[in-house]
Amino acid sequence: MTAAGNIPGKLIRFVKDWTLVVSIITGVLLYLIYDNIPALAPAGPYLKKCAGILQPVLLFTMLFLSFCKIRPGDLRPRKWHLRLLLFQTLGFALLAIPAALLPDFHWKVLVEGAMLCLICPTATAAAVVTGKLGGDISGITTYTIIINMAAAVLVPLLIPAVHPAAGISFFTAVCMILAQVFPILIAPCLLAFLVRYLMPGFHAWLSGKQNAAFYLWSFSLMIAIAMTTRSIVHSDTPVIYQAGLAAISLACCILQFAAGKRIGRRYGASITAGQALGQKNTVFGIWMAYTFMTPVTSIAGGFYCIWHNVYNSWQLYAARKKRGEA
């Protein structure tokens, strides 16, 4: 076969190897194309509404398929869960101290960006990527539930000290966070368990469709990146602060993946603990920034979304290459 004849096959292989990077680039390009063609402007509100409906549906479906591989008895605490929980909560609390004591600090927004990157819960899609990497899906799912519950308590407990004028009571803030968590994380898990016991044949068929969960996540990521690009392009935050938040989010991403892998290595769970600590629910983090912190802080969540998905794409490529599939 000629070199030209191999081009479609090589292109397909490239997209398969670097699916998440392709999703990131596509999301950025689609928004920039839309933003630079004035004739498309009237479609903006409809596209935004469509994305707001489509993304939760994609995440729900993706998680439902992933949870079909988990037995209820597998959702039990692991020893490494406590260490990761302490890392996130103590890091968040320690950063809250200078942010509260120095309200007029010129670079306070960078401290808040680091706080957001640390307390942001594990991504709902982490189970999909962890499964692809050969990690423990049930272990990371259990930790995702734990850290979401911890964030629901810790964020409304400490953020008022950083932003006293938030105007939201502790109970209201907890309910708001839980309302964000339940439909996307808990509901698909419960539905998967019901299907397991009530429709075992259908459940067995769904369990064999795990690749679909990954590609659903890739499509959802493209939408998330397009929305992230929109917020960065139209932000009136000075470039110096945007660059600072980009650097802070990158440092937090490197630190958390490294710390997670190091902690998990002691328990034979390097991959799982690394993903649990490093892969974040950045959409939820951006919502927390707008709701409880300074909106500018949300930029850190947007950049973190790029960093952790680029790293995940490299990990997936390396894993496939190690298996001899690349």
Coordinates of N, CA and C in Angstrom, one line a residue, residues 7-205:
I7 N -2.7 7.2 4.7 CA -3.0 8.4 5.4 C -4.3 8.3 6.3
P8 N -5.4 7.7 5.7 CA -6.6 7.6 6.5 C -6.4 6.8 7.8
G9 N -5.7 5.7 7.6 CA -5.4 4.8 8.8 C -4.6 5.5 9.8
K10 N -3.5 6.2 9.4 CA -2.7 7.0 10.3 C -3.5 8.1 11.0
L11 N -4.4 8.7 10.3 CA -5.2 9.8 10.9 C -6.1 9.2 12.0
I12 N -6.7 8.1 11.6 CA -7.6 7.4 12.6 C -6.8 7.0 13.9
R13 N -5.6 6.5 13.6 CA -4.7 6.0 14.7 C -4.3 7.3 15.6
F14 N -4.0 8.4 14.9 CA -3.6 9.6 15.7 C -4.8 10.1 16.5
V15 N -6.0 10.1 16.0 CA -7.2 10.6 16.7 C -7.5 9.6 17.9
K16 N -7.3 8.3 17.7 CA -7.5 7.4 18.7 C -6.5 7.5 19.8
D17 N -5.2 7.8 19.5 CA -4.1 7.9 20.5 C -4.3 9.2 21.3
W18 N -4.7 10.2 20.6 CA -4.8 11.6 21.3 C -6.2 12.1 21.3
T19 N -7.1 11.3 21.6 CA -8.5 11.7 21.6 C -8.8 12.9 22.4
L20 N -8.3 13.0 23.6 CA -8.6 14.1 24.5 C -8.0 15.4 24.0
V21 N -6.7 15.3 23.5 CA -6.1 16.5 22.9 C -6.9 17.0 21.7
V22 N -7.3 16.1 20.9 CA -8.1 16.4 19.7 C -9.4 17.1 20.2
S23 N -10.0 16.6 21.2 CA -11.2 17.3 21.8 C -11.0 18.7 22.3
I24 N -9.8 18.8 22.9 CA -9.4 20.2 23.4 C -9.2 21.2 22.3
I25 N -8.5 20.7 21.3 CA -8.2 21.6 20.1 C -9.5 21.9 19.4
T26 N -10.3 20.9 19.2 CA -11.6 21.1 18.5 C -12.5 22.1 19.2
G27 N -12.6 21.9 20.5 CA -13.4 22.8 21.3 C -12.9 24.3 21.2
V28 N -11.6 24.5 21.3 CA -11.0 25.8 21.2 C -11.3 26.4 19.8
L29 N -11.0 25.6 18.7 CA -11.2 26.1 17.4 C -12.7 26.4 17.1
L30 N -13.6 25.5 17.5 CA -15.0 25.8 17.2 C -15.5 27.1 17.8
Y31 N -15.0 27.3 19.1 CA -15.5 28.6 19.7 C -14.9 29.8 19.0
L32 N -13.6 29.7 18.7 CA -12.9 30.9 18.0 C -13.5 31.1 16.6
I33 N -13.9 30.1 15.9 CA -14.5 30.2 14.6 C -15.9 30.9 14.8
Y34 N -16.7 30.4 15.8 CA -18.0 31.1 16.1 C -17.8 32.5 16.5
D35 N -16.8 32.8 17.3 CA -16.6 34.2 17.8 C -16.2 35.2 16.8
N36 N -15.6 34.6 15.7 CA -15.0 35.5 14.7 C -15.9 35.6 13.4
I37 N -17.1 35.0 13.5 CA -18.0 35.1 12.4 C -19.3 35.8 12.9
P38 N -19.4 37.1 12.7 CA -20.5 37.9 13.2 C -21.9 37.3 12.9
A39 N -22.0 36.7 11.7 CA -23.3 36.1 11.3 C -23.8 35.0 12.2
L40 N -22.9 34.4 13.0 CA -23.3 33.3 13.9 C -23.7 33.8 15.2
A41 N -23.5 35.1 15.5 CA -23.8 35.6 16.8 C -25.3 35.4 17.3
P42 N -26.3 35.5 16.4 CA -27.7 35.2 16.9 C -27.9 33.8 17.4
A43 N -27.0 32.9 17.0 CA -27.2 31.5 17.4 C -26.6 31.2 18.8
G44 N -25.9 32.3 19.4 CA -25.2 32.1 20.6 C -26.0 31.6 21.8
P45 N -27.2 32.3 22.1 CA -28.0 31.9 23.2 C -28.6 30.5 23.1
Y46 N -28.9 30.1 21.8 CA -29.4 28.7 21.6 C -28.3 27.7 21.8
L47 N -27.1 28.0 21.3 CA -26.0 27.1 21.5 C -25.6 26.9 23.0
K48 N -25.7 28.0 23.7 CA -25.4 27.9 25.1 C -26.4 27.1 25.9
K49 N -27.7 27.3 25.5 CA -28.8 26.5 26.1 C -28.6 25.0 25.8
C50 N -28.3 24.8 24.5 CA -28.1 23.4 24.0 C -27.0 22.7 24.8
A51 N -25.9 23.4 25.0 CA -24.7 22.9 25.7 C -25.1 22.6 27.1
G52 N -25.9 23.5 27.7 CA -26.3 23.4 29.1 C -27.2 22.1 29.3
I53 N -27.9 21.8 28.3 CA -28.8 20.6 28.4 C -28.0 19.3 28.0
L54 N -27.2 19.4 27.0 CA -26.5 18.2 26.4 C -25.4 17.7 27.4
Q55 N -24.6 18.6 28.0 CA -23.5 18.2 28.8 C -23.9 17.3 30.0
P56 N -24.9 17.7 30.8 CA -25.3 16.8 31.9 C -25.8 15.5 31.4
V57 N -26.5 15.5 30.3 CA -27.0 14.2 29.7 C -25.9 13.3 29.3
L58 N -24.9 13.9 28.7 CA -23.7 13.1 28.3 C -23.0 12.5 29.5
L59 N -22.8 13.4 30.5 CA -22.1 13.0 31.8 C -22.9 11.9 32.5
F60 N -24.2 12.0 32.5 CA -25.0 11.0 33.2 C -24.9 9.7 32.5
T61 N -25.0 9.7 31.2 CA -24.9 8.5 30.4 C -23.6 7.8 30.5
M62 N -22.5 8.6 30.5 CA -21.1 8.1 30.6 C -20.9 7.5 31.9
L63 N -21.4 8.1 33.0 CA -21.2 7.6 34.3 C -22.0 6.3 34.5
F64 N -23.2 6.3 34.0 CA -24.1 5.1 34.1 C -23.4 3.9 33.5
L65 N -22.8 4.1 32.3 CA -22.1 3.0 31.7 C -20.9 2.5 32.5
S66 N -20.2 3.5 33.1 CA -19.0 3.2 33.9 C -19.4 2.4 35.2
F67 N -20.5 2.9 35.8 CA -21.0 2.3 37.0 C -21.5 0.9 36.9
C68 N -21.9 0.5 35.6 CA -22.3 -0.8 35.3 C -21.3 -1.9 35.6
K69 N -20.0 -1.4 35.7 CA -18.9 -2.4 35.9 C -18.6 -2.5 37.4
I70 N -19.3 -1.8 38.2 CA -19.1 -1.8 39.7 C -20.2 -2.5 40.4
R71 N -19.8 -3.3 41.4 CA -20.7 -4.0 42.3 C -20.9 -3.1 43.5
P72 N -22.1 -3.0 44.1 CA -22.3 -2.2 45.3 C -21.3 -2.5 46.4
G73 N -20.9 -3.8 46.6 CA -20.0 -4.2 47.6 C -18.6 -3.6 47.4
D74 N -18.3 -3.2 46.2 CA -17.0 -2.7 45.9 C -16.8 -1.2 46.3
L75 N -17.9 -0.6 46.6 CA -17.8 0.8 47.1 C -17.5 0.9 48.6
R76 N -16.3 0.7 48.9 CA -15.9 0.7 50.3 C -14.6 1.6 50.4
P77 N -14.4 2.2 51.6 CA -13.3 3.1 51.8 C -11.9 2.3 51.6
R78 N -10.9 2.9 51.1 CA -9.6 2.4 51.0 C -8.7 3.2 51.9
K79 N -7.5 2.6 52.3 CA -6.6 3.3 53.2 C -6.1 4.6 52.6
W80 N -5.9 4.6 51.2 CA -5.3 5.8 50.6 C -6.4 6.9 50.5
H81 N -7.7 6.6 50.7 CA -8.7 7.6 50.6 C -8.4 8.7 51.7
L82 N -8.1 8.2 52.9 CA -7.9 9.2 54.0 C -6.7 10.1 53.8
R83 N -5.7 9.6 53.2 CA -4.5 10.4 52.9 C -4.8 11.5 51.9
L84 N -5.5 11.1 50.8 CA -5.9 12.0 49.8 C -6.8 13.1 50.3
L85 N -7.7 12.6 51.2 CA -8.7 13.6 51.8 C -8.0 14.6 52.6
L86 N -7.0 14.2 53.4 CA -6.3 15.1 54.3 C -5.5 16.1 53.4
F87 N -4.9 15.6 52.3 CA -4.1 16.4 51.4 C -4.9 17.5 50.9
Q88 N -6.1 17.2 50.4 CA -7.0 18.2 49.8 C -7.6 19.2 50.8
T89 N -8.1 18.7 51.9 CA -8.8 19.5 52.9 C -7.8 20.4 53.7
L90 N -6.7 19.8 54.1 CA -5.7 20.6 54.8 C -5.0 21.7 53.9
G91 N -4.8 21.3 52.7 CA -4.2 22.3 51.8 C -5.1 23.4 51.5
F92 N -6.4 23.1 51.4 CA -7.4 24.2 51.2 C -7.5 25.1 52.4
A93 N -7.6 24.4 53.6 CA -7.7 25.2 54.9 C -6.5 26.1 55.1
L94 N -5.3 25.6 54.9 CA -4.1 26.3 55.1 C -4.0 27.5 54.2
L95 N -4.4 27.4 52.9 CA -4.4 28.5 52.0 C -5.5 29.6 52.4
A96 N -6.6 29.1 53.0 CA -7.7 30.0 53.4 C -7.2 31.0 54.5
I97 N -6.2 30.6 55.3 CA -5.7 31.4 56.4 C -5.1 32.7 55.9
P98 N -4.1 32.7 55.0 CA -3.6 34.0 54.5 C -4.6 34.8 53.7
A99 N -5.5 34.1 53.0 CA -6.5 34.7 52.2 C -7.5 35.5 53.1
A100 N -7.8 35.0 54.3 CA -8.7 35.6 55.2 C -8.0 36.7 56.0
L101 N -6.7 36.5 56.3 CA -6.0 37.5 57.2 C -5.5 38.7 56.4
L102 N -5.3 38.5 55.0 CA -4.8 39.6 54.2 C -5.8 39.9 53.1
P103 N -7.0 40.4 53.4 CA -8.0 40.7 52.4 C -7.6 41.6 51.3
D104 N -6.7 42.5 51.6 CA -6.3 43.5 50.5 C -5.0 43.1 49.8
F105 N -4.5 41.9 50.0 CA -3.3 41.4 49.4 C -3.5 41.5 47.9
H106 N -2.5 42.1 47.2 CA -2.6 42.3 45.8 C -2.8 41.1 44.9
W107 N -2.1 40.0 45.3 CA -2.2 38.7 44.6 C -3.1 37.7 45.2
K108 N -4.1 38.2 46.0 CA -5.0 37.3 46.7 C -5.7 36.3 45.7
V109 N -6.0 36.8 44.5 CA -6.8 36.0 43.6 C -6.0 34.7 43.2
L110 N -4.7 34.8 43.2 CA -3.8 33.6 42.9 C -4.0 32.6 44.0
V111 N -4.0 33.1 45.3 CA -4.2 32.2 46.4 C -5.6 31.5 46.3
E112 N -6.6 32.3 45.9 CA -7.9 31.7 45.7 C -7.9 30.7 44.6
G113 N -7.2 31.0 43.5 CA -7.1 30.0 42.4 C -6.5 28.7 42.9
A114 N -5.5 28.7 43.7 CA -4.9 27.5 44.3 C -5.9 26.8 45.2
M115 N -6.6 27.6 46.0 CA -7.6 27.0 46.9 C -8.7 26.2 46.0
L116 N -9.1 26.8 45.0 CA -10.1 26.2 44.1 C -9.5 24.9 43.5
C117 N -8.3 24.9 43.0 CA -7.7 23.7 42.4 C -7.5 22.6 43.4
L118 N -7.3 22.9 44.7 CA -7.1 21.9 45.7 C -8.4 21.3 46.1
I119 N -9.4 22.1 46.4 CA -10.6 21.5 47.0 C -11.6 21.0 45.9
C120 N -11.3 21.4 44.7 CA -12.2 20.9 43.6 C -12.3 19.4 43.6
P121 N -13.5 18.8 43.7 CA -13.6 17.3 43.8 C -13.1 16.6 42.5
T122 N -12.9 15.3 42.7 CA -12.5 14.4 41.6 C -13.5 14.5 40.5
A123 N -13.1 14.5 39.2 CA -13.9 14.6 38.1 C -14.9 13.3 38.0
T124 N -16.1 13.6 37.6 CA -17.0 12.4 37.4 C -16.5 11.5 36.3
A125 N -15.7 12.1 35.4 CA -15.2 11.3 34.3 C -14.0 10.5 34.7
A126 N -13.5 10.7 35.9 CA -12.2 10.1 36.3 C -12.3 8.5 36.3
A127 N -13.5 8.0 36.6 CA -13.7 6.6 36.5 C -13.5 6.0 35.1
V128 N -13.9 6.8 34.1 CA -13.7 6.3 32.7 C -12.3 6.3 32.4
V129 N -11.5 7.4 32.7 CA -10.1 7.4 32.3 C -9.3 6.4 33.2
T130 N -9.7 6.3 34.5 CA -9.0 5.3 35.3 C -9.2 3.9 34.8
G131 N -10.4 3.6 34.3 CA -10.6 2.2 33.8 C -9.8 2.0 32.5
K132 N -9.6 3.0 31.7 CA -8.8 2.9 30.5 C -7.3 2.7 30.9
L133 N -6.9 3.2 32.0 CA -5.5 3.1 32.4 C -5.2 1.8 33.2
G134 N -6.3 1.1 33.5 CA -6.1 -0.2 34.2 C -6.2 0.0 35.7
G135 N -6.8 1.1 36.2 CA -6.9 1.4 37.6 C -8.2 0.8 38.2
D136 N -8.5 1.1 39.5 CA -9.6 0.6 40.2 C -10.8 1.6 40.1
I137 N -11.8 1.2 39.3 CA -12.9 2.1 39.0 C -13.7 2.3 40.3
S138 N -14.0 1.2 41.1 CA -14.8 1.3 42.3 C -14.1 2.1 43.3
G139 N -12.7 2.0 43.4 CA -12.0 2.8 44.4 C -12.1 4.3 44.1
I140 N -11.9 4.7 42.9 CA -12.0 6.1 42.5 C -13.4 6.6 42.6
T141 N -14.4 5.8 42.3 CA -15.8 6.2 42.5 C -16.1 6.5 43.9
T142 N -15.6 5.6 44.8 CA -15.9 5.8 46.3 C -15.2 7.1 46.7
Y143 N -14.0 7.4 46.3 CA -13.3 8.6 46.7 C -14.0 9.9 46.1
T144 N -14.6 9.7 44.9 CA -15.3 10.9 44.3 C -16.5 11.3 45.1
I145 N -17.2 10.3 45.6 CA -18.3 10.5 46.5 C -17.8 11.2 47.8
I146 N -16.8 10.6 48.4 CA -16.2 11.2 49.7 C -15.8 12.6 49.6
I147 N -15.0 12.9 48.5 CA -14.5 14.3 48.4 C -15.6 15.3 48.0
N148 N -16.6 14.9 47.3 CA -17.8 15.7 47.1 C -18.5 16.1 48.4
M149 N -18.7 15.1 49.2 CA -19.3 15.4 50.5 C -18.5 16.3 51.4
A150 N -17.1 16.0 51.3 CA -16.2 16.9 52.1 C -16.2 18.3 51.6
A151 N -16.2 18.5 50.3 CA -16.3 19.9 49.7 C -17.6 20.6 50.1
A152 N -18.7 19.8 50.2 CA -20.0 20.4 50.5 C -20.0 21.0 51.9
V153 N -19.2 20.4 52.8 CA -19.1 20.9 54.1 C -18.0 22.0 54.3
L154 N -16.8 21.7 53.7 CA -15.7 22.6 53.9 C -15.8 24.0 53.2
V155 N -16.3 23.9 51.9 CA -16.4 25.2 51.2 C -17.3 26.2 51.9
P156 N -18.5 25.9 52.2 CA -19.4 26.9 52.9 C -18.9 27.2 54.3
L157 N -18.0 26.3 54.9 CA -17.5 26.6 56.3 C -16.4 27.6 56.2
L158 N -15.5 27.6 55.2 CA -14.3 28.4 55.2 C -14.4 29.6 54.3
I159 N -15.1 29.5 53.2 CA -15.2 30.6 52.2 C -15.7 31.9 52.8
P160 N -16.7 31.8 53.7 CA -17.2 33.1 54.2 C -16.1 33.9 55.0
A161 N -15.1 33.2 55.5 CA -14.0 33.9 56.1 C -13.1 34.6 55.1
V162 N -13.1 34.1 53.8 CA -12.3 34.7 52.7 C -13.2 35.8 52.0
H163 N -14.5 35.5 51.9 CA -15.4 36.5 51.3 C -16.6 36.6 52.2
P164 N -16.5 37.5 53.3 CA -17.6 37.6 54.3 C -18.9 38.1 53.7
A165 N -18.9 38.7 52.6 CA -20.1 39.3 52.0 C -20.8 38.3 51.1
A166 N -20.5 37.0 51.1 CA -21.1 36.1 50.2 C -22.6 36.0 50.3
G167 N -23.2 36.2 51.6 CA -24.6 36.3 51.7 C -25.3 35.0 51.6
I168 N -24.6 33.9 51.7 CA -25.2 32.6 51.6 C -25.0 31.8 52.9
S169 N -26.0 31.3 53.6 CA -25.9 30.6 54.8 C -25.2 29.2 54.6
F170 N -24.7 28.7 55.7 CA -24.0 27.4 55.6 C -24.9 26.3 55.1
F171 N -26.1 26.2 55.6 CA -27.1 25.2 55.2 C -27.4 25.3 53.7
T172 N -27.7 26.6 53.3 CA -28.1 26.8 51.9 C -26.9 26.4 51.0
A173 N -25.7 26.8 51.4 CA -24.5 26.4 50.5 C -24.3 24.9 50.4
V174 N -24.5 24.2 51.5 CA -24.4 22.8 51.5 C -25.5 22.2 50.5
C175 N -26.7 22.6 50.7 CA -27.8 22.1 49.8 C -27.5 22.5 48.3
M176 N -27.0 23.6 48.1 CA -26.6 24.0 46.7 C -25.6 23.1 46.1
I177 N -24.6 22.8 46.9 CA -23.5 21.9 46.4 C -24.1 20.5 46.2
L178 N -24.8 20.0 47.1 CA -25.4 18.6 47.0 C -26.3 18.5 45.8
A179 N -27.0 19.6 45.5 CA -28.0 19.6 44.4 C -27.2 19.5 43.1
Q180 N -25.9 20.0 43.1 CA -25.1 19.9 41.9 C -24.5 18.5 41.8
V181 N -24.3 17.8 42.9 CA -23.6 16.5 42.9 C -24.6 15.4 42.6
F182 N -25.8 15.4 43.2 CA -26.6 14.2 43.2 C -27.0 13.8 41.7
P183 N -27.5 14.8 40.9 CA -28.0 14.3 39.6 C -26.9 13.7 38.7
I184 N -25.7 14.2 38.8 CA -24.6 13.8 37.9 C -23.8 12.6 38.5
L185 N -23.7 12.5 39.8 CA -22.9 11.5 40.4 C -23.6 10.3 41.1
I186 N -24.5 10.7 42.0 CA -25.3 9.6 42.7 C -26.3 8.9 41.9
A187 N -27.1 9.7 41.2 CA -28.3 9.2 40.4 C -27.8 8.1 39.4
P188 N -26.8 8.3 38.6 CA -26.4 7.3 37.6 C -25.9 6.0 38.3
C189 N -25.3 6.2 39.5 CA -24.8 5.1 40.3 C -25.9 4.2 40.8
L190 N -27.0 4.8 41.3 CA -28.1 4.1 41.8 C -28.9 3.4 40.7
L191 N -29.0 4.1 39.5 CA -29.6 3.5 38.4 C -28.9 2.3 37.9
A192 N -27.5 2.4 37.8 CA -26.7 1.2 37.4 C -26.9 0.0 38.3
F193 N -27.0 0.3 39.6 CA -27.3 -0.8 40.6 C -28.6 -1.5 40.4
L194 N -29.6 -0.6 40.1 CA -31.0 -1.1 39.9 C -31.0 -2.0 38.6
V195 N -30.4 -1.5 37.5 CA -30.3 -2.3 36.3 C -29.6 -3.6 36.5
R196 N -28.5 -3.6 37.3 CA -27.8 -4.9 37.6 C -28.7 -5.9 38.2
Y197 N -29.6 -5.6 39.1 CA -30.4 -6.5 39.8 C -31.7 -6.8 39.1
L198 N -32.3 -5.8 38.4 CA -33.6 -6.0 37.8 C -33.5 -6.5 36.4
M199 N -32.4 -6.1 35.7 CA -32.3 -6.5 34.2 C -30.9 -7.0 34.0
P200 N -30.5 -8.2 34.5 CA -29.2 -8.7 34.4 C -28.7 -8.9 33.0
G201 N -29.5 -9.3 32.1 CA -29.1 -9.5 30.7 C -28.7 -8.1 30.0
F202 N -29.6 -7.1 30.2 CA -29.3 -5.8 29.7 C -28.0 -5.2 30.4
H203 N -27.9 -5.5 31.7 CA -26.7 -5.0 32.4 C -25.4 -5.6 31.8
A204 N -25.5 -6.9 31.5 CA -24.3 -7.6 30.9 C -23.9 -7.0 29.6
W205 N -24.9 -6.6 28.8 CA -24.7 -6.0 27.5 C -24.1 -4.6 27.6

